[in-house]
Coordinates of C-alpha atoms and ligand atoms in Angstrom, one line a residue:
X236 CA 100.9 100.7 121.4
X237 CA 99.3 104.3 120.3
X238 CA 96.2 105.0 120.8
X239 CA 94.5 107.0 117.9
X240 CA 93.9 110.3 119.2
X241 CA 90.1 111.6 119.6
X242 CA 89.4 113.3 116.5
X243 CA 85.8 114.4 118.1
X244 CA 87.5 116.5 120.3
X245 CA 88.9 118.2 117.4
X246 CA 86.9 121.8 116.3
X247 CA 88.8 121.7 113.0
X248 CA 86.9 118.5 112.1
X249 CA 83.6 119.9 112.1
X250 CA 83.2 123.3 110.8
X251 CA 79.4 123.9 110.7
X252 CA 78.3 124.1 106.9
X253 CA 77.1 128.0 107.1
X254 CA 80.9 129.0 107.3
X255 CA 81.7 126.9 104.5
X256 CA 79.1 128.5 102.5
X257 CA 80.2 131.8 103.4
X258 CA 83.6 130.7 102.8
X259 CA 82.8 129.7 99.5
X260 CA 81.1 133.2 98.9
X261 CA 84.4 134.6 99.6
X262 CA 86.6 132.9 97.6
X263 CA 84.1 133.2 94.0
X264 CA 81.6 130.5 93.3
X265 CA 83.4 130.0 89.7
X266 CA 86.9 129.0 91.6
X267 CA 88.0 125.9 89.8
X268 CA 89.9 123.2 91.6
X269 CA 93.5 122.7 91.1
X270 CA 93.4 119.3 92.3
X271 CA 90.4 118.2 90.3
X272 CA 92.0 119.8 86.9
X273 CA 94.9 117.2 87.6
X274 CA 93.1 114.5 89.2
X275 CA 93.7 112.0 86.2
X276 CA 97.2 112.9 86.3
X277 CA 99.0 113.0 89.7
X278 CA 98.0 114.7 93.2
X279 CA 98.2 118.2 93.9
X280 CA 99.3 119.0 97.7
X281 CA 100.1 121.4 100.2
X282 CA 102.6 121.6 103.4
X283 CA 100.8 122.6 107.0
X284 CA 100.9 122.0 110.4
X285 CA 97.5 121.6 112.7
X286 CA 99.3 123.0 115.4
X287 CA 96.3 124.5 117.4
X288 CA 92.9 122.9 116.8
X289 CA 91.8 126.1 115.1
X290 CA 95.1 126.6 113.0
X291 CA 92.6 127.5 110.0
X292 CA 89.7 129.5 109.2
X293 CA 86.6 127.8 107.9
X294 CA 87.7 129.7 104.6
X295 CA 91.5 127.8 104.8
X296 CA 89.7 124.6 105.6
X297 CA 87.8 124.9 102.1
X298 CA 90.8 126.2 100.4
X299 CA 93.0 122.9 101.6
X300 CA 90.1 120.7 100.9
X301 CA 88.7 121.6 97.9
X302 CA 92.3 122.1 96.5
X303 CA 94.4 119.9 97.3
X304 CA 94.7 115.8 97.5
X305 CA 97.7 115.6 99.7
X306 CA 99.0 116.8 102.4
X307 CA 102.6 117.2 104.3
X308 CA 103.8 118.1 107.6
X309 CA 105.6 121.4 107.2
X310 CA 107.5 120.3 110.1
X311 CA 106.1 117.9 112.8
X312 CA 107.3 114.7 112.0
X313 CA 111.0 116.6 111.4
X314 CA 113.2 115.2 114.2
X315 CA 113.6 118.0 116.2
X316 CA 109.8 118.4 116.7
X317 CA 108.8 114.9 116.8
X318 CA 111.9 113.4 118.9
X319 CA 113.4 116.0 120.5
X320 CA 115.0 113.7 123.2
X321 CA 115.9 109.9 122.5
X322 CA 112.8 109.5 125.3
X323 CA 110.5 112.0 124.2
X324 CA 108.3 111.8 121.0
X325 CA 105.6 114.6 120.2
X326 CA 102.5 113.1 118.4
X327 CA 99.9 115.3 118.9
X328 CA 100.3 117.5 115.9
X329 CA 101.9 114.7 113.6
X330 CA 98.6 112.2 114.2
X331 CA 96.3 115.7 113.5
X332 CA 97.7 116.0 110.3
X333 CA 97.7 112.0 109.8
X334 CA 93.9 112.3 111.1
X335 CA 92.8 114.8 109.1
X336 CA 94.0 113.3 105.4
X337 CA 93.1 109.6 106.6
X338 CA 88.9 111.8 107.3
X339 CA 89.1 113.1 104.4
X340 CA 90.6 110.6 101.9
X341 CA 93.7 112.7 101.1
X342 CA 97.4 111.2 100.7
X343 CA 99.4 111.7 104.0
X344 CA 103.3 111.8 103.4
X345 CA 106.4 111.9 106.2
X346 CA 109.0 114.6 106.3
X347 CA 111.1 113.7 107.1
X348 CA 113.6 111.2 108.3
X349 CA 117.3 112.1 108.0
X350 CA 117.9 115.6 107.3
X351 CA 120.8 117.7 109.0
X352 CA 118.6 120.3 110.0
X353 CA 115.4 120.3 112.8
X354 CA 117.4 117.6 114.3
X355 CA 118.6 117.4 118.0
X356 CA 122.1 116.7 119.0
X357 CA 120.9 113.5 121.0
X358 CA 121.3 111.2 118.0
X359 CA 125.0 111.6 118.0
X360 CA 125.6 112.2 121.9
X361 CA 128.9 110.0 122.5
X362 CA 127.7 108.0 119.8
X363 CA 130.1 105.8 117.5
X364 CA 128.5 104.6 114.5
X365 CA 126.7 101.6 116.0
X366 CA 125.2 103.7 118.0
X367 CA 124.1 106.3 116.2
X368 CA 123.1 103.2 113.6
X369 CA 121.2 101.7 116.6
X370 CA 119.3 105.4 117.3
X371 CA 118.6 106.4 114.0
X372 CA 117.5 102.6 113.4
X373 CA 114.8 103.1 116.6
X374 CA 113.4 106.7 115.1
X375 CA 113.0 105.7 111.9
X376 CA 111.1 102.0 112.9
X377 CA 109.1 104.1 115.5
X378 CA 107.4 106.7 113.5
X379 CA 107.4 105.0 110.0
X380 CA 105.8 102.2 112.1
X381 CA 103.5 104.5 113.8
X382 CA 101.8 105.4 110.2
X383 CA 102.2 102.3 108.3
X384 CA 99.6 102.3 105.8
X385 CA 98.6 105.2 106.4
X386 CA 101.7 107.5 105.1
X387 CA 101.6 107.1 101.1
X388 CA 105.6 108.1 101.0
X389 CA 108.1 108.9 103.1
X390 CA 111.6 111.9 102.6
X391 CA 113.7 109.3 103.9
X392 CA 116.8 111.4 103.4
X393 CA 116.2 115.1 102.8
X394 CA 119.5 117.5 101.6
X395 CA 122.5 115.1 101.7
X396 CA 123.9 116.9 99.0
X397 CA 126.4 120.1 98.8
X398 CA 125.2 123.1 97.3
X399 CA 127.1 124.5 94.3
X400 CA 130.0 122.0 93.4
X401 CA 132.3 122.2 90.4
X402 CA 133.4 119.9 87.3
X403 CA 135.3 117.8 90.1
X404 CA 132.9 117.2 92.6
X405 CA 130.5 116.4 89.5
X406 CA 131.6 113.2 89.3
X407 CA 131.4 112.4 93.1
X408 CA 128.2 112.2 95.6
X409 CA 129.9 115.8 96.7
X410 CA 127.9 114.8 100.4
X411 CA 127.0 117.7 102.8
X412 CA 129.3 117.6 105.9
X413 CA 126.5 116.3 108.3
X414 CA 126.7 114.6 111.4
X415 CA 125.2 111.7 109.9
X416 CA 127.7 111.8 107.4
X417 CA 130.5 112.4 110.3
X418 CA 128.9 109.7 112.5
X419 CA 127.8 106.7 110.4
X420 CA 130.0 107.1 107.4
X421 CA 128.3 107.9 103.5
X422 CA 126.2 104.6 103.8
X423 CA 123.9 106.2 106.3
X424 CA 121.4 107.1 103.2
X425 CA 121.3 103.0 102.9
X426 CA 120.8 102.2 106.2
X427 CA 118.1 104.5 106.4
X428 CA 116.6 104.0 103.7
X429 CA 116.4 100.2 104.8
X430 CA 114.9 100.9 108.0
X431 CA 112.1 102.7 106.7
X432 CA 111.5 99.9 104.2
X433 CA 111.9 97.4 107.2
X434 CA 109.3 99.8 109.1
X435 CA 106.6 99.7 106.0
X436 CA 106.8 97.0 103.3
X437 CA 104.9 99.1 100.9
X438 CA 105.3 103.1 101.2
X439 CA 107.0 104.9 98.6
X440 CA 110.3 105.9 100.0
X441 CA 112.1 109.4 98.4
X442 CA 115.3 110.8 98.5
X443 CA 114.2 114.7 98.5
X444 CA 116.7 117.7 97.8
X445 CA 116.9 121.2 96.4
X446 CA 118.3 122.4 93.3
X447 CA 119.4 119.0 92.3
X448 CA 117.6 119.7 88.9
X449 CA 120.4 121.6 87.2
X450 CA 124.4 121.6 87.2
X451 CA 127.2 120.2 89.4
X452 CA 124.4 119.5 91.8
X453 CA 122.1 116.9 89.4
X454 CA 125.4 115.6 88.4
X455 CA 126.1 114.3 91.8
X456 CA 122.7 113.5 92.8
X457 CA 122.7 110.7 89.7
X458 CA 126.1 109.6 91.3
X459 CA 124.7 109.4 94.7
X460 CA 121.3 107.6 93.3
X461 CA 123.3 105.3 90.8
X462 CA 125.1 104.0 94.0
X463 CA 121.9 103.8 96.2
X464 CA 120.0 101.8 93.1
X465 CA 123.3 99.5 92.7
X466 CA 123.0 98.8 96.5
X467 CA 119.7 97.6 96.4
X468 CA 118.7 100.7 98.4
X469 CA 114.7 100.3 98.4
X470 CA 114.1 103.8 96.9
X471 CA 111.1 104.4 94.9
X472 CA 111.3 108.2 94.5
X473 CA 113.4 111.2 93.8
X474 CA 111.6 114.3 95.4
X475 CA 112.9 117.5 93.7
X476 CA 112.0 120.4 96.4
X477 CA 111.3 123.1 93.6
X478 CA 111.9 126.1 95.7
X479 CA 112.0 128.3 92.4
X480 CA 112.1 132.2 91.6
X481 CA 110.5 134.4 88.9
X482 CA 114.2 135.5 87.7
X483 CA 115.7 132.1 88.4
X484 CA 113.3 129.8 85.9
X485 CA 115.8 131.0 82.9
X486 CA 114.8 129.2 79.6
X487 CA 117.5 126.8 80.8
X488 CA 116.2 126.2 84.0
X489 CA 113.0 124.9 82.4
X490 CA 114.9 122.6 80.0
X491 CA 117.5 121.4 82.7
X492 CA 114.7 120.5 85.0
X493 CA 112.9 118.0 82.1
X494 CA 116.4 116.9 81.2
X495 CA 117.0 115.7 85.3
X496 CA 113.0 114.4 84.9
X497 CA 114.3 112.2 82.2
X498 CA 117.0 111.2 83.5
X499 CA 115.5 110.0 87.1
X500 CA 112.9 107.9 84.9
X501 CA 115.6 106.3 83.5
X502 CA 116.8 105.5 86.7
X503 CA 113.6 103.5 86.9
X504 CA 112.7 106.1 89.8
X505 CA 109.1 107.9 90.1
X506 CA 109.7 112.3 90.2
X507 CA 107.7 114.4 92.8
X508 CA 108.0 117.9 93.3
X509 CA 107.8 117.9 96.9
X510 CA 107.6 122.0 98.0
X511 CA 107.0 123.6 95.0
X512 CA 107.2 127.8 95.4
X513 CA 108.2 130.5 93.2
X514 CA 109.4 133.7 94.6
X515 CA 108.3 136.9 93.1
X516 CA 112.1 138.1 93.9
X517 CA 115.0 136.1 94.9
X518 CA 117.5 133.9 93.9
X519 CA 115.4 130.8 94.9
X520 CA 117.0 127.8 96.2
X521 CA 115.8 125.9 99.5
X522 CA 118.7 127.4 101.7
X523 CA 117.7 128.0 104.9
X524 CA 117.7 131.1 107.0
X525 CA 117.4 134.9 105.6
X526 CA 114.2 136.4 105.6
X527 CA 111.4 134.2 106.5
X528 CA 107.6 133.9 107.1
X529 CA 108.0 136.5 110.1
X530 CA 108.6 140.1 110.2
X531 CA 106.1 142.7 108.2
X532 CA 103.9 141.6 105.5
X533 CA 105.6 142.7 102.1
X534 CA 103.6 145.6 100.1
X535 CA 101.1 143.9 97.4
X536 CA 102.8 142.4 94.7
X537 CA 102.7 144.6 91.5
X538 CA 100.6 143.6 88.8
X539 CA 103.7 142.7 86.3
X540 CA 104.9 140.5 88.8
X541 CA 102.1 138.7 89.3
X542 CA 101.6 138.0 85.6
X543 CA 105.2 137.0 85.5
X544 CA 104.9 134.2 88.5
X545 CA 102.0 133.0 86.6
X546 CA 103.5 132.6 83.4
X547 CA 106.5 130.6 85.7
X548 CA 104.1 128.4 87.1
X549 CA 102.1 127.7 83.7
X550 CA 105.1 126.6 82.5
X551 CA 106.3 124.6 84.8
X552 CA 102.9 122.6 85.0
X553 CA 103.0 122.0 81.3
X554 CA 106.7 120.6 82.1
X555 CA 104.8 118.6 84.7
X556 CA 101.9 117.4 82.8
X557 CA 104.2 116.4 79.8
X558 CA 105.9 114.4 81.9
X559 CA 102.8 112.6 84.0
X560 CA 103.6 109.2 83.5
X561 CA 106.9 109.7 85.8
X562 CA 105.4 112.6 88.1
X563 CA 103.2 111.2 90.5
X564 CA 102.9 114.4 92.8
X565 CA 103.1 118.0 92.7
X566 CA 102.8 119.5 96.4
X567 CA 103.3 123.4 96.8
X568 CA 105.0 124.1 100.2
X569 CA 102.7 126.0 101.9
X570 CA 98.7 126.9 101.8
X571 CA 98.9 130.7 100.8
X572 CA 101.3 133.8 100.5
X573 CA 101.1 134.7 104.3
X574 CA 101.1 130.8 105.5
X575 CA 104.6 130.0 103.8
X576 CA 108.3 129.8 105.0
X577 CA 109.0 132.7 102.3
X578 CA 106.1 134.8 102.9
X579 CA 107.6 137.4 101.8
X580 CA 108.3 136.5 98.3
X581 CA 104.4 135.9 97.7
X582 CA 105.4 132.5 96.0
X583 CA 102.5 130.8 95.9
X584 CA 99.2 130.4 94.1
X585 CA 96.5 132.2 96.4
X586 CA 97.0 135.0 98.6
X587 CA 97.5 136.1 101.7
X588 CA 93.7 135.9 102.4
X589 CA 93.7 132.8 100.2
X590 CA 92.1 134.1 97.3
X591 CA 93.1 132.8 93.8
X592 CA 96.4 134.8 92.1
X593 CA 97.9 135.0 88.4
X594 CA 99.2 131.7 89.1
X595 CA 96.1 129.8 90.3
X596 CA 94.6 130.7 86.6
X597 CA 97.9 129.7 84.7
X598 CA 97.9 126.3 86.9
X599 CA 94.4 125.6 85.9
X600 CA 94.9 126.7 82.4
X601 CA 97.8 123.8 82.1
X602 CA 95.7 121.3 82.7
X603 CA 94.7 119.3 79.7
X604 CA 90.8 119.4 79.1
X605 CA 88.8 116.3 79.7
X606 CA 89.0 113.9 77.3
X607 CA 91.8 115.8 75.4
Ligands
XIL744 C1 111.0 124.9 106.5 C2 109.6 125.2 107.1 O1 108.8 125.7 106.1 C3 109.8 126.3 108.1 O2 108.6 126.5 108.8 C4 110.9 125.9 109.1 O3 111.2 127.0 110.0 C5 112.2 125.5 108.4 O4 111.9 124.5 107.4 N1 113.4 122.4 102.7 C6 112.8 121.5 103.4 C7 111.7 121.9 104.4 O5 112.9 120.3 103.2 O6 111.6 121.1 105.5 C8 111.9 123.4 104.8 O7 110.8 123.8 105.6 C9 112.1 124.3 103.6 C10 113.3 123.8 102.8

């Protein structure tokens, strides 16, 4: 029904092997790979967007290729983008990225389906719930079915959860006020996460949030997966976003976040840390809105602060390895400091001209050895 788009057309595909060398040259000859320092372990992957054939620099290219194992659309396959009217789908920059993993033997995975963000008013236009049951029903089968076997997992339901919460909406789902919720009622997470399985027998299918690691908010998210598992819901995964900061990994934090690792497993669900950052400054969180990628590029980041990122990030991926027989993918959300949604909190692990920081090291240096 869709024909493949013509990747020969496609500059971004071929980037003529001088460039790469020189690329290479750039970025050190001795850079190590943090997706071959954890290739025995789980995959290592980033969140972009081809949205222009020549989105990246030769230099990018190498970064994302010779880093990473997986990718994820930072927002193309979002409903707003991909199906912004109930008649109107947008491939092109969904299939590049689809494309591009599939050339290159990377993991491709969907963000995502139900979300109450990026998403256009359509789906609940004079809708009662069968309708919007009927609508959400055609979205999903249409772009899960587009990329069967070619999408390793798919967010089926991204942020259904309140922020904050207290010691009474603990022991509830505490669901976010969406118009999913309003529309279809709180079995909409089922529903969808049936369609997707209906759509794709064998992807992995996640329920994805933020901050669902620690207090009132894990507390709800076991209630909300308890009831998902006890109605056969086909989930395979719980995605914890991992939008961190320097000051908010607190000794807690760290322990909090293996305790919720623990207790997922014993769920009998698989943990990814779908859009891993750490802001230099900040509160962290993945709340949208404030001060995003735009605007002027933040001074360099001081040398103490650096350090301290990197000692965030070395722990976290000794939290990670530790617990590798339940992680099975740790994707950072975004390629480098001036490529990412909090650009100016410098929260990631190369820079803005994609050279290795603090943080690349630590990463590498939490890797067990070979053979250890
Ligand atoms: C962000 C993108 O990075 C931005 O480009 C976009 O403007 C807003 O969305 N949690 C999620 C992601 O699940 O989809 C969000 O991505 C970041 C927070």
């Amino acid at each position: 029904m869709h024909p493949p788009v013509d990747l020969s057309r496609r500059s971004f595909l071929t980037v003529p092997a001088a460039a790469l060398i020189a690329s290479r040259a750039r970025l050190g000859a001795a850079v190590a790979s943090i997706r071959e320092a954890y290739r025995d372990l789980f995959l290592i992957g980033t969140a972009l967007d081809f949205r222009r054939p020549d989105e990246f620099d030769a230099a990018e290219l190498e970064v994302i290729t010779s880093q990473f194992n997986a990718l994820t659309p930072e927002n193309s396959m979002k409903p707003g983008p991909v199906h912004p009217q109930e008649a109107t789908w947008n491939w092109t920059v969904a299939d590049a990225l689809v494309e591009f993993a599939t050339a290159r033997a990377m993991k491709a995975f969907g963000h995502t389906l139900v979300w109450h963000s990026q998403t256009n008013p359509w789906f609940f236009e004079g809708a009662d719930r069968d309708l919007a049951l009927r609508r959400l029903r055609n979205h999903i089968l249409t772009i899960v079915g587009r990329y069967k076997g070619r999408i390793a997992g798919w967010d089926v339901v991204n942020e259904a959860i309140n922020d904050g919460g207290d010691a009474a909406t603990a022991a509830t789902e505490n669901l976010r006020d969406s118009r999913w919720l309003q529309t279809i009622g709180p079995d909409f997470l089922l529903q969808a996460f049936r369609f997707a399985r209906e759509a794709d027998p064998a992807v992995a299918l996640h329920y994805n949030d933020y901050s669902i690691e620690s207090g009132f908010k894990h507390q709800s998210s076991l209630v909300l997966l308890k009831r998902l598992i006890g109605e056969g819901a086909p989930i395979t995964t719980v995605g914890i976003q991992g939008h961190w900061s320097v000051t908010g990994l607190t000794p807690e934090r760290f322990e909090q976040l293996e305790q919720a690792i623990e207790n997922y497993r014993a769920l009998g669900l698989k943990v990814a840390i779908t859009e891993l950052d750490v802001m230099l400054t900040g509160a962290g969180g993945g709340q949208l809105g404030g001060r995003g990628a735009r605007g002027a590029p933040p001074p360099p980041p001081a040398p103490e602060a650096l350090q301290a990122q990197a000692a965030a990030y070395g722990r976290l991926f000794a939290i990670f390895v530790k617990h590798r027989n339940v992680i099975d993918r740790v994707t950072f959300w975004g390629l480098h400091d001036r490529r990412s949604w909090r650009a100016f909190a410098s929260p990631l692990a190369f820079d803005r001209e994609g050279r290795p920081k603090p943080a690349f090291e630590a990463i590498i240096a939490a890797a067990p050895r070979a053979g250890a």
